XYZ file of C-alpha atoms in Angstrom:
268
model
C 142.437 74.534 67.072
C 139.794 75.919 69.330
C 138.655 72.686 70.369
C 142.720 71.808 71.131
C 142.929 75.485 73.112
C 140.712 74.752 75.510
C 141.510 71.155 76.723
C 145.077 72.285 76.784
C 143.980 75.262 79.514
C 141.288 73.945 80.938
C 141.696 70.267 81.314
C 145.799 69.799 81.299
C 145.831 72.493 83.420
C 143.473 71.209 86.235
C 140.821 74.120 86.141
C 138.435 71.813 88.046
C 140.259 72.417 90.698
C 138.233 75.093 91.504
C 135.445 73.311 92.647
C 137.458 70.687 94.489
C 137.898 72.694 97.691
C 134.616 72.397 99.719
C 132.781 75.819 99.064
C 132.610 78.505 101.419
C 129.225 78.385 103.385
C 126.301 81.033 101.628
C 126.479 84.379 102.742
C 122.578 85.672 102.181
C 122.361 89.343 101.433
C 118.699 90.510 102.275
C 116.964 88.279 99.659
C 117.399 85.958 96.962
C 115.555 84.020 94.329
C 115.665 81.470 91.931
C 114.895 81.765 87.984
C 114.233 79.230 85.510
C 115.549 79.978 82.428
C 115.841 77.542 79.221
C 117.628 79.282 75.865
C 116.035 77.091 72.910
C 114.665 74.502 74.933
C 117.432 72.548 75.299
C 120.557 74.668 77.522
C 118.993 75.043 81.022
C 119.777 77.946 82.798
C 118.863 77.967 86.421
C 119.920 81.500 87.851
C 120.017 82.726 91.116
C 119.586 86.561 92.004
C 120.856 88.659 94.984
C 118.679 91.202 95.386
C 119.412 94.352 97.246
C 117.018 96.316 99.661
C 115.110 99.074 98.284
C 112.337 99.369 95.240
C 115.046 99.837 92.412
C 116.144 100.451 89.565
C 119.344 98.730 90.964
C 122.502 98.061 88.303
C 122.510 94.148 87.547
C 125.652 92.675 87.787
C 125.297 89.306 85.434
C 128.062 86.831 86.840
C 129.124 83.793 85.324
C 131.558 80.868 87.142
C 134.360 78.756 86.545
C 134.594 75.104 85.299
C 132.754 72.532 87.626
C 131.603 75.682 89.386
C 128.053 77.297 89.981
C 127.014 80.892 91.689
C 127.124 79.798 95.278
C 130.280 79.329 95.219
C 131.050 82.865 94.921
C 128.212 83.887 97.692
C 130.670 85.513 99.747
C 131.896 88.009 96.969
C 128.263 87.879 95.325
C 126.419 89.171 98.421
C 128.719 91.968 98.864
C 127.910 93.280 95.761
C 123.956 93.220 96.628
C 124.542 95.036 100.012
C 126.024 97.813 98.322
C 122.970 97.976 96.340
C 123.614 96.086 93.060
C 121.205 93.417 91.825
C 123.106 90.019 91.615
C 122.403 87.423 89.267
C 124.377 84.050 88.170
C 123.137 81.167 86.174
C 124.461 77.571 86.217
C 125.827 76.678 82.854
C 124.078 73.487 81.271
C 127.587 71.653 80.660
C 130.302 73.423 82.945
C 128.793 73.815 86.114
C 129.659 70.781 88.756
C 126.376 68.807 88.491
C 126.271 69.053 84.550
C 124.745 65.994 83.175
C 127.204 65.819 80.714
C 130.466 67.766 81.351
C 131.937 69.562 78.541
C 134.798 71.977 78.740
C 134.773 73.468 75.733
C 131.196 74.403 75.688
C 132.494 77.835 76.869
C 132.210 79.115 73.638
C 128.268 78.955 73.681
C 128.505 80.455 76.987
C 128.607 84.197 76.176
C 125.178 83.982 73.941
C 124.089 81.856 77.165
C 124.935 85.487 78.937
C 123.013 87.607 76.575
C 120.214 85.540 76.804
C 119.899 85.492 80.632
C 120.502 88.945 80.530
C 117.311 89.699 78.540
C 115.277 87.172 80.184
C 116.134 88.931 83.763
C 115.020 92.578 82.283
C 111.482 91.318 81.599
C 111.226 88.879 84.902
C 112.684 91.639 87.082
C 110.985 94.697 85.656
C 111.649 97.882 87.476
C 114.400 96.325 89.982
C 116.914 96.849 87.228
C 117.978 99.824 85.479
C 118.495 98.656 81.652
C 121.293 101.167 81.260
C 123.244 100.045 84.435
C 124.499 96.520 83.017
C 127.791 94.521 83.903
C 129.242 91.615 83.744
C 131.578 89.818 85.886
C 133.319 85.817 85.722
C 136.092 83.804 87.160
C 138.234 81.614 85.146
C 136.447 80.055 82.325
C 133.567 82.441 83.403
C 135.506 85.497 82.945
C 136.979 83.655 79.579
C 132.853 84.049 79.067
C 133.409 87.589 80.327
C 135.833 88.463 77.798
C 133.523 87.180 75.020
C 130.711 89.419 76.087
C 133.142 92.386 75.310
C 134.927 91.029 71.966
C 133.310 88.857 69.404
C 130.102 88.066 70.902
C 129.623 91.563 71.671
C 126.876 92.645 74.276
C 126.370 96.396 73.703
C 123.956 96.566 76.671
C 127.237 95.878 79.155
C 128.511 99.136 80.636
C 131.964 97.842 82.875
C 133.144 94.441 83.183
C 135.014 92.477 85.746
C 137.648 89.619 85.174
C 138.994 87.109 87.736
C 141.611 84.600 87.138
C 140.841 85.456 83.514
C 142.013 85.167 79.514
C 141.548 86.043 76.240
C 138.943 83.713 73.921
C 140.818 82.806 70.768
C 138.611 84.869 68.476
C 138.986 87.374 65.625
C 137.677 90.428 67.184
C 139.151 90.826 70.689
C 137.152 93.772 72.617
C 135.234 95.603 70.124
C 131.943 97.743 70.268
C 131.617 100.754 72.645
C 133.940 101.478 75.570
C 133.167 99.811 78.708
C 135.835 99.957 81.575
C 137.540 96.248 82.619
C 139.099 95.570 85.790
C 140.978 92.748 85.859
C 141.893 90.402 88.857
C 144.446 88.294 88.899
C 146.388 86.321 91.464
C 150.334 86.356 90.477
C 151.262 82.732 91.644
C 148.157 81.107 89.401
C 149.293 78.563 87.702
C 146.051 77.686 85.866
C 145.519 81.158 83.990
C 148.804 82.384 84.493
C 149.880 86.407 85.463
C 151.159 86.246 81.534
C 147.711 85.347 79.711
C 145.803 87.800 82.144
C 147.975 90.411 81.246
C 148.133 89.789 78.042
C 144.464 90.153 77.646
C 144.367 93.052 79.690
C 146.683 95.331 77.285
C 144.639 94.403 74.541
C 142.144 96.178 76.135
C 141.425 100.020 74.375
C 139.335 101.781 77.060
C 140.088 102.289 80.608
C 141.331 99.259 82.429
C 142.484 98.440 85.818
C 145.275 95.537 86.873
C 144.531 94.279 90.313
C 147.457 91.891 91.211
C 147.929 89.984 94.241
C 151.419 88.551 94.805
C 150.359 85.673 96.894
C 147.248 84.736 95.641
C 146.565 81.806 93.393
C 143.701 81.231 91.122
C 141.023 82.140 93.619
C 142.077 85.378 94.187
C 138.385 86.332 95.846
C 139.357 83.731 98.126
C 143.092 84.395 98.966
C 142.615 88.026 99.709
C 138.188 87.902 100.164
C 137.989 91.937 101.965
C 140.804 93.511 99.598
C 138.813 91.999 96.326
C 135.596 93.092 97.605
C 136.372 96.630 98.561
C 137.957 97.142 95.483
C 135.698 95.613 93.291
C 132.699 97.035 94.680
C 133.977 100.564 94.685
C 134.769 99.990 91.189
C 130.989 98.994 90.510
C 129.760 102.073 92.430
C 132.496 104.071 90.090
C 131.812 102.740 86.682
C 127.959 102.167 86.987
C 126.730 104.434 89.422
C 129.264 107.582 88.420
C 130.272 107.974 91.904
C 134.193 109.907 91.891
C 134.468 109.302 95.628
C 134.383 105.084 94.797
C 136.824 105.741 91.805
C 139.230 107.591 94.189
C 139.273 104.536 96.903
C 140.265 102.176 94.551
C 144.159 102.453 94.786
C 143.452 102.758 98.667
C 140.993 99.766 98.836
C 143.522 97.724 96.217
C 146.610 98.208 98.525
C 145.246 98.038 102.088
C 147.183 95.556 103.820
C 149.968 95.763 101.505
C 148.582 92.408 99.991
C 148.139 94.179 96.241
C 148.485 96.798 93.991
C 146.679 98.439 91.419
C 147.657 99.683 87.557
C 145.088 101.591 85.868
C 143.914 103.704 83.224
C 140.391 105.436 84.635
């Protein structure tokens, strides 16, 4: 049934599409690097890090992308982040990112211990560059399906706020358990791949403070559609929900609607 869920939204519904646009060109924040990282020898985990100026500790954001997808695809919306002083970090998935070897879809579900794992590795490469009790995690598509996981079943108590784009709930017995961490979700309302429906859906499942950002004319790349009203909002929510800041938390409905291009519903 699992197996049957995911081909039906990932592979009827064209979520390789995502990749088949050329990418937008790298936007480098003030440095980067590049990680090897192998869980159990045999799932490769390349990851790439944004890192922000300054000696730290810096808030790591762990992001994870979509189906035939890897970090830089995001390096627009990823480098934002870094700027405003968040340590970045993304890995490419062994069978889901757009060079794997050999492509599986539904090897999505091994994706969110995938996350946990990168996430320790990066506390002992990075050392004092990241605060250990400044953690989220962010994903589009099948990466925020990854997301999800990290806040329900495969449960990640480390993770302090999470971010969903284009984004659905993992068929799974224990949807969003453990400790409250706020979710902002981001969702484009003419996606036809993860629909305006399933997003929702997942987000009212949700039992701790949540935010709705939809954009009417935006499909399924929704950082891409509307790339400065995503970013503001999503980094004031980062400065809100990791780095207690009340002014950030205030902007959002102001950075959500500029341009009249969205609007906002949430609970924080």
């Amino acid at each position: 049934m699992l197996r049957r869920s995911f081909l039906t939204l990932f592979a009827a519904a064209g979520l390789s599409a995502c990749a088949a646009e050329k990418p937008p060109a790298p936007v480098a924040p003030q440095h980067t690097r590049e990680l090897a990282f192998n869980r159990g020898g045999g799932r490769p985990l390349p990851t790439k890090v944004w890192l922000p100026t300054g000696s730290g500790p810096h808030p790591l954001i762990y992001f994870s992308h979509g189906l035939t997808s890897q970090p830089d695809d995001y390096a627009e919306l990823l480098a934002a982040w870094a700027d405003a002083g968040f340590v970045v970090a993304g890995p490419k998935y062994p069978h889901t990112w757009y060079k794997a070897t050999e492509y599986i879809a539904d090897d999505v579900v091994n994706q969110p211990a995938d996350a946990q794992f990168v996430i320790t590795e990066l506390l002992a490469a990075l050392g004092g560059l990241v605060d250990p009790g400044r953690i989220a995690a962010a994903g589009h598509s099948a990466g925020a399906i990854t997301t999800v996981g990290l806040f329900s079943g495969a449960r990640d108590d480390r993770l302090k706020a999470g971010l969903v784009i284009a984004g659905r709930q993992m068929p799974q017995p224990s949807p969003f358990a453990g400790p409250a961490a706020p979710l902002l979700f981001v969702q484009g309302k003419t996606d036809e791949t993860v629909t305006y429906e399933e997003a929702y859906g997942a987000y009212n499942q949700v039992p701790w403070p949540k935010g709705f950002l939809e954009i009417p004319k935006a499909g399924h790349l929704p950082h891409r559609d509307e790339p400065a009203v995503v970013a503001a909002t999503t980094t004031d929510f980062w400065r809100w929900a990791l780095n207690g800041d009340q002014a950030a938390g205030r902007r959002l409905p102001q950075d959500a609607t500029s341009g009249d291009s969205a609007a906002l519903t949430s609970t924080f």
